[in-house]
Every structure is written in C-alpha cells, then in structure tokens.
PDB file of C-alpha atoms in Angstrom:
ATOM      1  CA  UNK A1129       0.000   0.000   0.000  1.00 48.00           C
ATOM      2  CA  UNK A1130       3.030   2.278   0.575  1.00 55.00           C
ATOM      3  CA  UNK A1131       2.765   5.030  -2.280  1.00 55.00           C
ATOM      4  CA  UNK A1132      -0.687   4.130  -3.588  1.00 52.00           C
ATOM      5  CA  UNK A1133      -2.351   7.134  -1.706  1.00 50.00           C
ATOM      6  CA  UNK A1134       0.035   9.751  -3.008  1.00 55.00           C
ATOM      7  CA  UNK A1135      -0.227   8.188  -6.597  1.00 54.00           C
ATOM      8  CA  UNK A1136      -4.323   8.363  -6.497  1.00 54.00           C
ATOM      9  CA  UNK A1137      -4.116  11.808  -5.128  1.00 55.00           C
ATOM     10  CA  UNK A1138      -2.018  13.400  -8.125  1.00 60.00           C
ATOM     11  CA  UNK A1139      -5.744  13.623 -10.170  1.00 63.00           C
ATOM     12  CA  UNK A1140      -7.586  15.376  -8.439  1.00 61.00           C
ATOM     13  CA  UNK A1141      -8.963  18.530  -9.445  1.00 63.00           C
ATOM     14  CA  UNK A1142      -7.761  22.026  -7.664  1.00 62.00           C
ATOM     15  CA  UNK A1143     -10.906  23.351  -7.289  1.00 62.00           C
ATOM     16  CA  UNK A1144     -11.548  19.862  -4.793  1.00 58.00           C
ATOM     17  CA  UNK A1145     -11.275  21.480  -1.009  1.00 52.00           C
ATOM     18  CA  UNK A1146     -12.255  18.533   0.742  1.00 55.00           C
ATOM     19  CA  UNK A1147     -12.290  14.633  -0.389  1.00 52.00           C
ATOM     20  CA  UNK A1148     -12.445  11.966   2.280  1.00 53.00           C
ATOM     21  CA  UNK A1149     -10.035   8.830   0.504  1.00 53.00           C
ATOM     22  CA  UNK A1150     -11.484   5.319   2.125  1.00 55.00           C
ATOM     23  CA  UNK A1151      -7.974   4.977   3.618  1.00 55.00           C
ATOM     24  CA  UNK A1152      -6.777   3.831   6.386  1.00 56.00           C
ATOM     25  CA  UNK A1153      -3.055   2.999   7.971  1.00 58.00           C
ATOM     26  CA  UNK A1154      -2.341   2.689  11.132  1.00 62.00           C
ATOM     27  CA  UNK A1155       0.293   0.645  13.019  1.00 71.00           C
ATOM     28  CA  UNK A1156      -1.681   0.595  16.668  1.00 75.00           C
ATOM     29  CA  UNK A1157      -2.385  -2.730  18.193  1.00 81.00           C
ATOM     30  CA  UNK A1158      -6.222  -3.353  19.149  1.00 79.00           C
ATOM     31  CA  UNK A1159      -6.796  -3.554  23.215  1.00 80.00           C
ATOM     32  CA  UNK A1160      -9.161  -6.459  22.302  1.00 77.00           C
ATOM     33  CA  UNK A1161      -7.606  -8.727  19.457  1.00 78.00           C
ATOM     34  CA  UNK A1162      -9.354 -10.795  17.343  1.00 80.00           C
ATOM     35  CA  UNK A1163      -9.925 -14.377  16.908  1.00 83.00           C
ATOM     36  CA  UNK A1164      -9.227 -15.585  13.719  1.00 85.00           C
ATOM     37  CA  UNK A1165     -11.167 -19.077  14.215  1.00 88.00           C
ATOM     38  CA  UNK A1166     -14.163 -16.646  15.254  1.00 87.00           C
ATOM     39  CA  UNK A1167     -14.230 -15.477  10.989  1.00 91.00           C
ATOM     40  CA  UNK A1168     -16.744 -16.739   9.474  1.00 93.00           C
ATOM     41  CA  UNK A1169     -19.183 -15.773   6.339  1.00 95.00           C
ATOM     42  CA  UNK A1170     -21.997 -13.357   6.873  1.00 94.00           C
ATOM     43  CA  UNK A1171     -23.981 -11.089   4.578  1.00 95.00           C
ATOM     44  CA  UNK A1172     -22.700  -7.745   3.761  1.00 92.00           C
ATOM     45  CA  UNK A1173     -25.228  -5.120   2.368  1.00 91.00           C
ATOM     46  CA  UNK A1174     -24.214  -3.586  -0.393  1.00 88.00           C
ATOM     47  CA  UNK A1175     -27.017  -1.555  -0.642  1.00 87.00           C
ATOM     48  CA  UNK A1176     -30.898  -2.355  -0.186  1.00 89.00           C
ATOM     49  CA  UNK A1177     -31.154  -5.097  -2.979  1.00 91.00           C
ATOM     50  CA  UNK A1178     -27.931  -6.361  -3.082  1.00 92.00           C
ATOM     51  CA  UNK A1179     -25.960  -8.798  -0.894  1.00 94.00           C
ATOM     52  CA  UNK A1180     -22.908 -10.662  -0.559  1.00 94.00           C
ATOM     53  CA  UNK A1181     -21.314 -13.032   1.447  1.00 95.00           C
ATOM     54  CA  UNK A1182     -17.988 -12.302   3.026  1.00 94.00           C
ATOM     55  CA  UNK A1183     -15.622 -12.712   5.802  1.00 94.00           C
ATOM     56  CA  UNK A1184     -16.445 -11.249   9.183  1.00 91.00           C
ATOM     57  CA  UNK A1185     -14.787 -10.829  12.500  1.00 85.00           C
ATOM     58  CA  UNK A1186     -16.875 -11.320  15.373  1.00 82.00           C
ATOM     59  CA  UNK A1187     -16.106 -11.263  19.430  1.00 79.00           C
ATOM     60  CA  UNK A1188     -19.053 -10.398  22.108  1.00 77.00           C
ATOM     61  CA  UNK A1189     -16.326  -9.230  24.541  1.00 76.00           C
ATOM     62  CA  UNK A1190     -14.616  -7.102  22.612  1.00 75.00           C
ATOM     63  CA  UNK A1191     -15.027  -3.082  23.146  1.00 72.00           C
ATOM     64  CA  UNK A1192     -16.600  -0.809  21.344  1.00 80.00           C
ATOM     65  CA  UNK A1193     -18.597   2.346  22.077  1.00 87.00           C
ATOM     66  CA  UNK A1194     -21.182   2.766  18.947  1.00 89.00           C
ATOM     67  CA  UNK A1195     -23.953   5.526  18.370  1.00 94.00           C
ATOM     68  CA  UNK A1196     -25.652   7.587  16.090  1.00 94.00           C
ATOM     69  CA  UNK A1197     -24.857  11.555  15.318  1.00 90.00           C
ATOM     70  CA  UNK A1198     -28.248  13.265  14.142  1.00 91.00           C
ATOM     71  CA  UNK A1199     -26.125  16.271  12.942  1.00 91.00           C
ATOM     72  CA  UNK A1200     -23.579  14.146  10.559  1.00 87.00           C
ATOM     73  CA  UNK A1201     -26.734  11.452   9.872  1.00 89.00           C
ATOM     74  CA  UNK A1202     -24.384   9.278  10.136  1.00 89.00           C
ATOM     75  CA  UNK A1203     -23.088   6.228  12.871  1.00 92.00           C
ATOM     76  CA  UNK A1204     -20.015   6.563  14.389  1.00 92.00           C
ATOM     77  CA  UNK A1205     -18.251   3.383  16.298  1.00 90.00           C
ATOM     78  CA  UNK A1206     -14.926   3.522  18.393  1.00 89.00           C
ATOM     79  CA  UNK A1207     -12.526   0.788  18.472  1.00 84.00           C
ATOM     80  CA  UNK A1208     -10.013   1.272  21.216  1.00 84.00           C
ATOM     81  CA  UNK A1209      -6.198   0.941  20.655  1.00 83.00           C
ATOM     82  CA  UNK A1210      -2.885   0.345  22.804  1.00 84.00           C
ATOM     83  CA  UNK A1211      -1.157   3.488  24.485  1.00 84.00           C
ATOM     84  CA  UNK A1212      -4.632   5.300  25.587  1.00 82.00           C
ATOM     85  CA  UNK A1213      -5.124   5.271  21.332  1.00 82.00           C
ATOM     86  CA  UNK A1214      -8.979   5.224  19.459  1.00 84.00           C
ATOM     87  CA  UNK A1215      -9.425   5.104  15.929  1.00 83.00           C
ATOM     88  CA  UNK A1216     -13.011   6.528  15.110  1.00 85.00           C
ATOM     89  CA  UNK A1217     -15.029   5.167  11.861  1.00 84.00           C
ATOM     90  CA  UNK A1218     -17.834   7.292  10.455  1.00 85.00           C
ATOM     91  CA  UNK A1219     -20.400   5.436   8.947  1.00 85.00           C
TER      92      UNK A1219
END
C-alpha cells in the first residue's frame, strides 16, 4: 500500500477542497484482538437489494462504544487501541 495514496491523489482537481479517501493505515495494536477461528461468512449489504457473502470478524467481549450523530446522519463506532489510542469510523 506504501505510495498508492500519493499516486491516487495526483488527479484530483484544484478546485476539490475537501475529499475523504477510504484509507486507512495505522500501526496501533487493538486492546481487544481478534480471533481468527471466530471469521466466518456473513452477509454484507451492499445496498438495499444487493448482498454478498464475506468474511467477518466477530467477538461479544470485545469493546466498542457505537452511536448515532443526528447532525452528521451518520453512525459513528470507536474501536479502542494500545497506548490510551482510538481510531473513530464514520459510517
């Protein structure tokens, strides 16, 4: 992955101010790791028709604060990391 970002960025327009890139690096180390033998295939939504089946993580014990923002209409969850670390998803 090391480069692709800059390399996708070169296109875009100037008169862009924002654009969120569905990127993410990071090299924190969950508080809660996964089990691997706890993958298994679930549906995915792509949208309200459309479905597929794909690999999914699962653990009940495993953190995470989850709610909705009414201003951003959007969900946001909270997966904690090492070292007093968060990373934050909008969804």
């Amino acid at each position: 992955m090391k480069g692709k970002l800059a390399r996708s960025t070169k296109e875009i327009p100037d008169e862009i101010s924002i654009l969120l890139l569905g990127v993410a690096h990071f090299k924190g180390q969950w508080v809660t790791k996964f089990d691997s033998r706890k993958t298994s295939l679930e549906d995915f939504h792509l949208d309200e028709e459309r479905t597929v089946r794909v690999p999914m993580m699962s653990d009940p014990k495993a953190v995470l604060r989850y709610g909705l923002d009414s201003d951003l209409s959007c969900k946001i969850a909270q997966l904690p990391l090492t070292g007093s670390t968060s990373i934050i998803f909008f969804l």
